[in-house]
Amino acid sequence: MLSFRHSIFFKIIILFLCALLSFFAISYYFIQDHIENENLLSELRYSQFTTTINEIMQYGGNIQIIKQYLQTMQFVPVEEEEIKRVLQEINKLPTDFEGVFAKAINTQNGIYILLETHNETTLYKDNSRKSYEDFYIITLIGIILLTFVFFIVLKSLMPLKILKGQIKQFADGAFTPQYRQNTKDEIGELYCEFHKASNKIKSLNESRSLLLRSIMHELKTPITKGRIVAEMVENDSQKQQLCSAFMRLNDLINEFAKIEKINSKSYHINKQEFLLYDLIHHTEEMLLIHDSSPITLESENALIKADFDLFAIALKNLLDNAIKYSADGKVRVYTKNDKLYTSSKGEALQYPLEDYFKPYFKNEKSPQSQGFGLGMYIIKNTLDNQGFDFSYKYEDGCNVFIIHHCVVENYCPIKPKKGD
């Protein structure tokens, strides 16, 4: 299962946070740098203004000349009583002073200059200082835009989550994807193509299922008639053989029905515990083995946990192949730890094991090859659906096939039921 940290949504969130933090950091340092430069310039302007005003006053300048100079330097009259009061307390105007008395102060809000005479007191503020409220507003707008883009991208990608869930349902056999094409982008096109492909596959599977069921239904009628005719045979031995053959054909049809359900993901796995002896006895009946059995069972009290019917189908095909291709027509069945082994003498497989899992695989190198190549395919599918691994090895002149994780106990004290 995909962890959240590997999700594309997680990566987009991380990218958004990095972009947001980077934008915020750049804006912050940009504003701080401009503030520091402005403060430095403010100190220089403060020194310049005080020096110039002193020179104007020194050379007999009146208050009108000073006001014109302040207006030229972008000073404007303001009414800030607190600043005016502070400046008035500094170096109070002497009672016998005639002329203009100028006082200046440099604050974080700018430079203030107070012009005092016996008749007039005016406070001026440096209006050339930049206001950084605009920078803060721009930064806020940038953050809002980034967040807006982030949510738009997430909204555009949300159909991927829905598509992922529907693909998972599709893989589990639920061919009912809800088709919604709300967007015209690549995701919308992907959604549309998935909908088309799922409907096409659904139709193909329904056609295949209908064909298989029709074939099985049509086969049951002649089998039933053949069994009725077999019951009329007077020779008991021949009657038993014919009835067994028709019963086996009927069982084969039921097996194909189970395999068809497995392929269509509609078969419910029902695992239970049972003895290996009972399984082998049931398998011998499936193989129409009644007298001397070619199967040597060495672990009859071993306890297996699996779906009995599916496991029997897998083991039947495995034993059938082992007996068919064995050099002496015999096969050994035994358990070890949690594994079930089948061993038969013969030549090693000429192809990798995976090749034999292909439907209708034919061993072209062996003139003795029989069947339609479905045996190993059925074995693999029935075991996979139960969660069992399947492997092969060749040792001491024997082909050994191994079913993993199916044995619960290698010896169970329960006595096996003896077959009739």
Coordinates of C-alpha atoms in Angstrom, one line a residue:
M1 CA 0.0 0.0 0.0
L2 CA 1.2 3.5 -0.9
S3 CA 2.4 5.4 2.2
F4 CA 1.4 9.1 2.5
R5 CA 5.0 10.3 2.3
H6 CA 5.3 8.7 -1.2
S7 CA 2.0 10.3 -2.3
I8 CA 2.0 13.0 -5.0
F9 CA -0.3 15.0 -2.7
F10 CA 2.3 14.9 0.1
K11 CA 4.9 16.1 -2.4
I12 CA 2.7 18.9 -3.6
I13 CA 2.0 20.0 0.0
I14 CA 5.8 20.0 0.8
L15 CA 6.5 22.0 -2.4
F16 CA 3.8 24.5 -1.4
L17 CA 5.1 24.9 2.1
C18 CA 8.7 25.4 0.8
A19 CA 7.5 27.9 -1.8
L20 CA 5.4 29.7 0.9
L21 CA 8.3 29.8 3.4
S22 CA 10.7 30.9 0.7
F23 CA 8.4 33.7 -0.5
F24 CA 7.8 34.9 3.1
A25 CA 11.5 34.8 3.9
I26 CA 12.5 36.7 0.8
S27 CA 9.8 39.3 1.4
Y28 CA 10.8 39.7 5.1
Y29 CA 14.5 40.1 4.3
F30 CA 13.7 42.5 1.4
I31 CA 11.6 44.7 3.7
Q32 CA 14.1 44.6 6.5
D33 CA 17.0 45.5 4.2
H34 CA 15.1 48.5 2.9
I35 CA 14.2 49.6 6.4
E36 CA 17.8 49.4 7.4
N37 CA 18.9 51.4 4.4
E38 CA 16.1 53.9 5.1
N39 CA 17.2 54.3 8.6
L40 CA 20.8 54.9 7.4
L41 CA 19.6 57.5 4.9
S42 CA 17.4 59.1 7.6
E43 CA 20.5 59.6 9.8
L44 CA 22.2 61.3 7.0
R45 CA 19.2 63.5 6.2
Y46 CA 18.8 64.4 9.8
S47 CA 22.4 65.7 10.0
Q48 CA 21.9 67.5 6.7
F49 CA 18.7 69.2 7.8
T50 CA 20.0 70.4 11.2
T51 CA 23.2 71.7 9.6
T52 CA 21.4 73.6 6.8
I53 CA 18.8 75.1 9.2
N54 CA 21.6 76.3 11.5
E55 CA 23.4 77.9 8.5
I56 CA 20.2 79.7 7.4
M57 CA 19.6 81.0 10.9
Q58 CA 23.3 81.9 11.3
Y59 CA 23.2 84.1 8.1
G60 CA 20.0 85.9 9.1
G61 CA 17.4 83.8 7.5
N62 CA 13.8 84.2 8.7
I63 CA 11.1 81.7 9.3
Q64 CA 9.7 82.0 5.8
I65 CA 13.0 80.9 4.3
I66 CA 13.2 78.0 6.6
K67 CA 9.6 76.9 5.8
Q68 CA 10.4 77.1 2.1
Y69 CA 13.5 75.0 2.6
L70 CA 11.5 72.4 4.5
Q71 CA 8.8 72.3 1.9
T72 CA 11.5 71.8 -0.8
M73 CA 12.9 68.9 1.2
Q74 CA 9.4 67.3 1.4
F75 CA 8.6 68.3 5.0
V76 CA 4.9 68.8 5.7
P77 CA 3.2 70.4 8.8
V78 CA 1.7 67.8 11.1
E79 CA -0.4 67.9 14.3
E80 CA 1.2 65.3 16.6
E81 CA 0.9 66.8 20.1
E82 CA 3.0 64.2 21.8
I83 CA 6.1 64.8 19.5
K84 CA 5.5 68.6 19.8
R85 CA 5.3 68.4 23.6
V86 CA 8.6 66.4 23.8
L87 CA 10.4 68.9 21.5
Q88 CA 9.1 71.9 23.4
E89 CA 10.5 70.4 26.7
I90 CA 13.9 70.2 25.1
N91 CA 15.9 73.5 25.3
K92 CA 12.9 75.6 26.1
L93 CA 12.6 78.9 24.2
P94 CA 14.3 81.7 26.2
T95 CA 12.0 84.6 27.1
D96 CA 14.3 87.2 25.7
F97 CA 15.0 85.3 22.4
E98 CA 14.1 87.0 19.2
G99 CA 14.0 85.0 16.0
V100 CA 13.5 81.4 15.1
F101 CA 14.3 78.5 17.3
A102 CA 14.5 75.1 15.5
K103 CA 14.5 71.7 17.2
A104 CA 14.8 68.3 15.4
I105 CA 14.3 64.7 16.5
N106 CA 14.9 61.4 14.5
T107 CA 12.3 58.7 15.3
Q108 CA 11.3 55.4 13.8
N109 CA 8.4 57.2 12.1
G110 CA 10.7 59.8 10.5
I111 CA 12.4 63.1 11.2
Y112 CA 10.4 65.8 13.0
I113 CA 11.4 69.5 13.1
L114 CA 9.8 72.0 15.4
L115 CA 10.0 75.7 14.5
E116 CA 9.4 78.0 17.4
T117 CA 8.9 81.8 17.7
H118 CA 7.2 83.8 20.4
N119 CA 4.2 84.0 18.1
E120 CA 4.2 80.6 16.3
T121 CA 5.0 77.0 16.9
T122 CA 4.9 74.6 13.9
L123 CA 5.8 70.9 13.8
Y124 CA 7.1 69.4 10.5
K125 CA 7.6 65.8 9.5
D126 CA 9.8 64.3 6.8
N127 CA 7.3 63.0 4.2
S128 CA 10.0 61.5 1.9
R129 CA 10.3 58.4 4.1
K130 CA 8.7 55.4 2.4
S131 CA 5.8 53.6 3.8
Y132 CA 6.2 49.9 4.0
E133 CA 2.6 49.1 4.4
D134 CA 2.4 48.6 0.6
F135 CA 5.2 46.0 0.8
Y136 CA 3.3 44.1 3.6
I137 CA 0.1 44.2 1.5
I138 CA 1.9 42.9 -1.6
T139 CA 3.4 40.1 0.6
L140 CA 0.0 39.2 1.9
I141 CA -1.5 39.2 -1.6
G142 CA 1.4 36.9 -2.8
I143 CA 0.7 34.5 0.1
I144 CA -3.0 34.5 -0.8
L145 CA -2.3 33.8 -4.5
L146 CA 0.1 31.0 -3.7
T147 CA -2.5 29.4 -1.4
F148 CA -5.2 29.8 -4.1
V149 CA -3.0 28.2 -6.7
F150 CA -2.2 25.4 -4.2
F151 CA -5.9 24.6 -3.7
I152 CA -6.6 24.7 -7.4
V153 CA -3.8 22.2 -8.1
L154 CA -5.1 19.9 -5.3
K155 CA -8.6 20.2 -6.7
S156 CA -7.4 19.3 -10.1
L157 CA -5.6 16.2 -8.8
M158 CA -8.5 15.0 -6.6
P159 CA -10.0 12.9 -9.5
L160 CA -6.8 10.8 -9.3
K161 CA -7.8 9.6 -5.8
I162 CA -11.2 8.6 -7.1
L163 CA -9.6 6.9 -10.2
K164 CA -7.2 5.0 -7.9
G165 CA -10.1 3.7 -5.8
Q166 CA -12.1 2.7 -8.9
I167 CA -9.0 0.9 -10.4
K168 CA -8.6 -1.0 -7.2
Q169 CA -12.3 -2.0 -7.4
F170 CA -11.7 -2.9 -11.0
A171 CA -8.8 -5.1 -10.1
D172 CA -10.9 -6.8 -7.4
G173 CA -13.5 -7.7 -10.0
A174 CA -16.0 -4.8 -9.4
F175 CA -16.7 -3.6 -13.0
T176 CA -18.8 -0.6 -11.9
P177 CA -16.7 2.5 -12.3
Q178 CA -18.7 5.7 -11.9
Y179 CA -17.9 7.9 -14.8
R180 CA -17.5 11.6 -14.2
Q181 CA -15.7 13.9 -16.6
N182 CA -15.8 17.2 -14.8
T183 CA -12.5 18.4 -16.2
K184 CA -11.1 18.7 -19.8
D185 CA -7.5 18.3 -18.8
E186 CA -5.2 15.2 -19.0
I187 CA -6.7 13.7 -15.9
G188 CA -10.2 14.0 -17.4
E189 CA -9.0 12.3 -20.5
L190 CA -7.4 9.5 -18.4
Y191 CA -10.6 9.1 -16.5
C192 CA -12.5 8.8 -19.8
E193 CA -10.1 6.2 -21.3
F194 CA -10.3 4.1 -18.1
H195 CA -14.0 4.2 -18.3
K196 CA -13.9 3.0 -21.9
A197 CA -11.3 0.3 -21.2
S198 CA -13.2 -1.0 -18.1
N199 CA -16.4 -1.3 -20.1
K200 CA -14.7 -3.1 -22.9
I201 CA -13.0 -5.6 -20.5
K202 CA -16.3 -6.0 -18.7
S203 CA -18.0 -6.9 -21.9
L204 CA -15.3 -9.4 -22.8
N205 CA -15.4 -11.0 -19.4
E206 CA -19.2 -11.3 -19.5
S207 CA -19.0 -12.9 -23.0
R208 CA -16.3 -15.3 -21.8
S209 CA -18.3 -16.2 -18.7
L210 CA -21.5 -16.7 -20.7
L211 CA -19.7 -18.9 -23.2
L212 CA -18.1 -21.1 -20.5
R213 CA -21.4 -21.4 -18.7
S214 CA -23.2 -22.3 -21.9
I215 CA -20.6 -25.0 -22.7
M216 CA -20.8 -26.4 -19.2
H217 CA -24.6 -26.4 -19.3
E218 CA -24.7 -28.1 -22.7
L219 CA -22.2 -30.8 -21.5
K220 CA -24.2 -31.7 -18.4
T221 CA -27.1 -32.9 -20.5
P222 CA -25.2 -35.7 -22.4
I223 CA -23.3 -36.6 -19.3
T224 CA -26.6 -37.1 -17.4
K225 CA -28.0 -39.2 -20.2
G226 CA -24.8 -41.2 -20.4
R227 CA -24.9 -41.9 -16.7
I228 CA -28.5 -43.1 -17.0
V229 CA -27.6 -45.4 -19.8
A230 CA -24.6 -46.7 -17.8
E231 CA -26.9 -47.7 -14.9
M232 CA -28.6 -50.1 -17.3
V233 CA -25.4 -52.0 -18.0
E234 CA -25.7 -55.5 -16.6
N235 CA -22.0 -56.1 -16.0
D236 CA -21.3 -54.6 -12.5
S237 CA -17.7 -54.0 -13.2
Q238 CA -18.4 -52.2 -16.5
K239 CA -21.3 -50.3 -14.9
Q240 CA -19.0 -49.1 -12.1
Q241 CA -16.3 -47.9 -14.5
L242 CA -18.8 -46.1 -16.7
C243 CA -20.6 -44.5 -13.8
S244 CA -17.2 -43.4 -12.3
A245 CA -16.2 -41.9 -15.7
F246 CA -19.4 -39.9 -16.0
M247 CA -19.2 -38.8 -12.4
R248 CA -15.6 -37.7 -13.1
L249 CA -16.8 -35.7 -16.2
N250 CA -19.4 -34.0 -14.0
D251 CA -16.8 -33.2 -11.4
L252 CA -14.6 -31.7 -14.1
I253 CA -17.3 -29.4 -15.1
N254 CA -17.8 -28.3 -11.5
E255 CA -14.0 -27.8 -11.3
F256 CA -14.1 -25.6 -14.4
A257 CA -17.0 -23.6 -12.8
K258 CA -14.8 -23.0 -9.7
I259 CA -11.8 -21.9 -11.8
E260 CA -14.1 -19.6 -13.8
K261 CA -15.3 -18.0 -10.6
I262 CA -11.7 -17.6 -9.5
N263 CA -10.7 -15.9 -12.7
S264 CA -13.8 -13.6 -12.4
K265 CA -12.9 -12.8 -8.7
S266 CA -16.3 -14.0 -7.6
Y267 CA -15.2 -17.1 -5.6
H268 CA -15.1 -16.9 -1.8
I269 CA -12.1 -18.6 -0.3
N270 CA -13.1 -20.7 2.7
K271 CA -10.0 -22.0 4.5
Q272 CA -10.3 -24.8 7.0
E273 CA -8.1 -27.5 8.6
F274 CA -8.1 -31.1 7.4
L275 CA -5.8 -34.1 7.3
L276 CA -3.6 -34.8 4.4
Y277 CA -4.8 -38.3 4.3
D278 CA -8.4 -37.2 3.6
L279 CA -7.2 -34.8 0.9
I280 CA -5.2 -37.6 -0.8
H281 CA -8.2 -40.0 -0.6
H282 CA -10.4 -37.3 -2.2
T283 CA -7.8 -36.7 -4.9
E284 CA -7.6 -40.4 -5.7
E285 CA -11.3 -40.4 -6.3
M286 CA -11.0 -37.4 -8.6
L287 CA -8.3 -39.3 -10.5
L288 CA -10.5 -42.5 -10.7
I289 CA -7.9 -44.4 -8.7
H290 CA -9.7 -47.3 -6.9
D291 CA -7.3 -50.3 -6.6
S292 CA -3.6 -50.1 -6.2
S293 CA -2.6 -46.4 -5.9
P294 CA 0.6 -45.0 -7.4
I295 CA 0.6 -42.4 -4.6
T296 CA 2.9 -43.0 -1.7
L297 CA 1.7 -40.9 1.3
E298 CA 4.4 -40.5 4.0
S299 CA 2.7 -37.9 6.2
E300 CA -0.9 -38.9 6.3
N301 CA -1.4 -37.3 9.7
A302 CA -0.2 -33.9 8.6
L303 CA -2.7 -31.1 9.1
I304 CA -3.4 -28.8 6.2
K305 CA -5.1 -25.4 6.3
A306 CA -6.6 -24.3 3.0
D307 CA -9.8 -24.2 0.9
F308 CA -10.4 -27.9 0.6
D309 CA -12.0 -27.9 -2.9
L310 CA -9.5 -25.5 -4.4
F311 CA -6.5 -27.2 -2.8
A312 CA -7.9 -30.6 -4.0
I313 CA -8.1 -29.3 -7.6
A314 CA -4.5 -28.0 -7.4
L315 CA -3.1 -31.2 -5.9
K316 CA -5.1 -33.4 -8.3
N317 CA -3.5 -31.6 -11.3
L318 CA -0.1 -31.8 -9.6
L319 CA -0.4 -35.5 -8.9
D320 CA -1.8 -36.2 -12.3
N321 CA 1.2 -34.6 -14.0
A322 CA 3.6 -36.3 -11.6
I323 CA 2.1 -39.8 -12.4
K324 CA 1.8 -39.1 -16.1
Y325 CA 5.4 -38.0 -16.6
S326 CA 7.0 -40.1 -13.9
A327 CA 9.6 -42.7 -15.0
D328 CA 8.0 -45.4 -12.9
G329 CA 4.4 -44.1 -12.8
K330 CA 4.6 -43.3 -9.0
V331 CA 4.7 -40.2 -6.9
R332 CA 5.7 -39.6 -3.2
V333 CA 3.8 -37.1 -1.1
Y334 CA 5.2 -35.9 2.2
T335 CA 5.5 -32.8 4.4
K336 CA 8.3 -30.9 6.1
N337 CA 7.9 -27.9 8.3
D338 CA 5.1 -25.8 6.7
K339 CA 5.6 -27.2 3.2
L340 CA 3.9 -30.0 1.1
Y341 CA 6.2 -31.9 -1.3
T342 CA 5.4 -34.1 -4.3
S343 CA 8.3 -36.1 -5.7
S344 CA 8.5 -38.3 -8.8
K345 CA 11.3 -39.8 -10.8
G346 CA 12.0 -38.4 -14.2
E347 CA 13.9 -35.9 -16.3
A348 CA 14.2 -32.3 -15.1
L349 CA 11.9 -29.6 -16.6
Q350 CA 13.3 -28.3 -19.8
Y351 CA 11.9 -24.8 -19.4
P352 CA 11.8 -22.4 -16.4
L353 CA 8.8 -23.1 -14.1
E354 CA 7.1 -19.8 -15.0
D355 CA 6.7 -21.0 -18.6
Y356 CA 4.6 -23.9 -17.5
F357 CA 2.2 -21.5 -15.8
K358 CA 1.1 -20.1 -19.2
P359 CA -2.3 -21.4 -20.4
Y360 CA -2.1 -24.0 -23.1
F361 CA 1.6 -24.3 -22.7
K362 CA 3.0 -27.2 -24.8
N363 CA 6.4 -28.8 -24.3
E364 CA 7.6 -28.9 -27.9
K365 CA 10.9 -30.5 -26.9
S366 CA 9.2 -33.7 -25.5
P367 CA 7.4 -36.0 -28.0
Q368 CA 5.6 -37.5 -24.9
S369 CA 4.0 -34.2 -24.0
Q370 CA 0.2 -34.7 -23.5
G371 CA -2.7 -32.6 -22.5
F372 CA -3.6 -29.0 -23.3
G373 CA -1.2 -27.3 -21.0
L374 CA -3.8 -26.2 -18.5
G375 CA -2.6 -28.3 -15.5
M376 CA 0.1 -26.0 -14.2
Y377 CA -1.9 -22.9 -15.0
I378 CA -4.8 -24.2 -12.8
I379 CA -2.3 -25.2 -10.0
K380 CA -0.7 -21.7 -10.0
N381 CA -4.1 -19.9 -10.0
T382 CA -5.7 -21.9 -7.3
L383 CA -2.7 -21.7 -5.0
D384 CA -2.2 -18.0 -5.6
N385 CA -5.8 -17.2 -4.7
Q386 CA -5.2 -19.0 -1.4
G387 CA -2.0 -17.1 -0.7
F388 CA 0.4 -20.1 -1.1
D389 CA 3.7 -20.0 -2.9
F390 CA 4.7 -22.7 -5.4
S391 CA 8.3 -23.7 -6.3
Y392 CA 10.2 -26.5 -8.0
K393 CA 13.6 -28.2 -7.7
Y394 CA 15.3 -31.2 -9.2
E395 CA 17.4 -33.4 -6.9
D396 CA 18.5 -37.1 -7.0
G397 CA 16.8 -37.7 -10.3
C398 CA 13.4 -36.6 -9.0
N399 CA 11.2 -33.6 -9.9
V400 CA 10.1 -32.1 -6.6
F401 CA 7.2 -29.6 -6.5
I402 CA 6.7 -27.6 -3.2
I403 CA 3.6 -25.9 -1.9
H404 CA 4.7 -23.4 0.8
H405 CA 2.9 -22.3 4.0
C406 CA 0.0 -24.8 3.8
V407 CA 1.0 -27.2 6.6
V408 CA -0.2 -26.4 10.1
E409 CA 1.2 -29.5 11.8
N410 CA 3.3 -32.4 10.5
Y411 CA 1.6 -34.8 12.8
C412 CA -1.9 -34.6 14.2
P413 CA -3.2 -37.2 16.7
I414 CA -6.6 -37.4 15.0
K415 CA -7.0 -40.7 13.2
P416 CA -7.7 -40.3 9.5
K417 CA -10.9 -41.6 8.1
K418 CA -10.4 -44.8 6.1
G419 CA -12.0 -44.7 2.7
D420 CA -14.5 -47.2 1.6

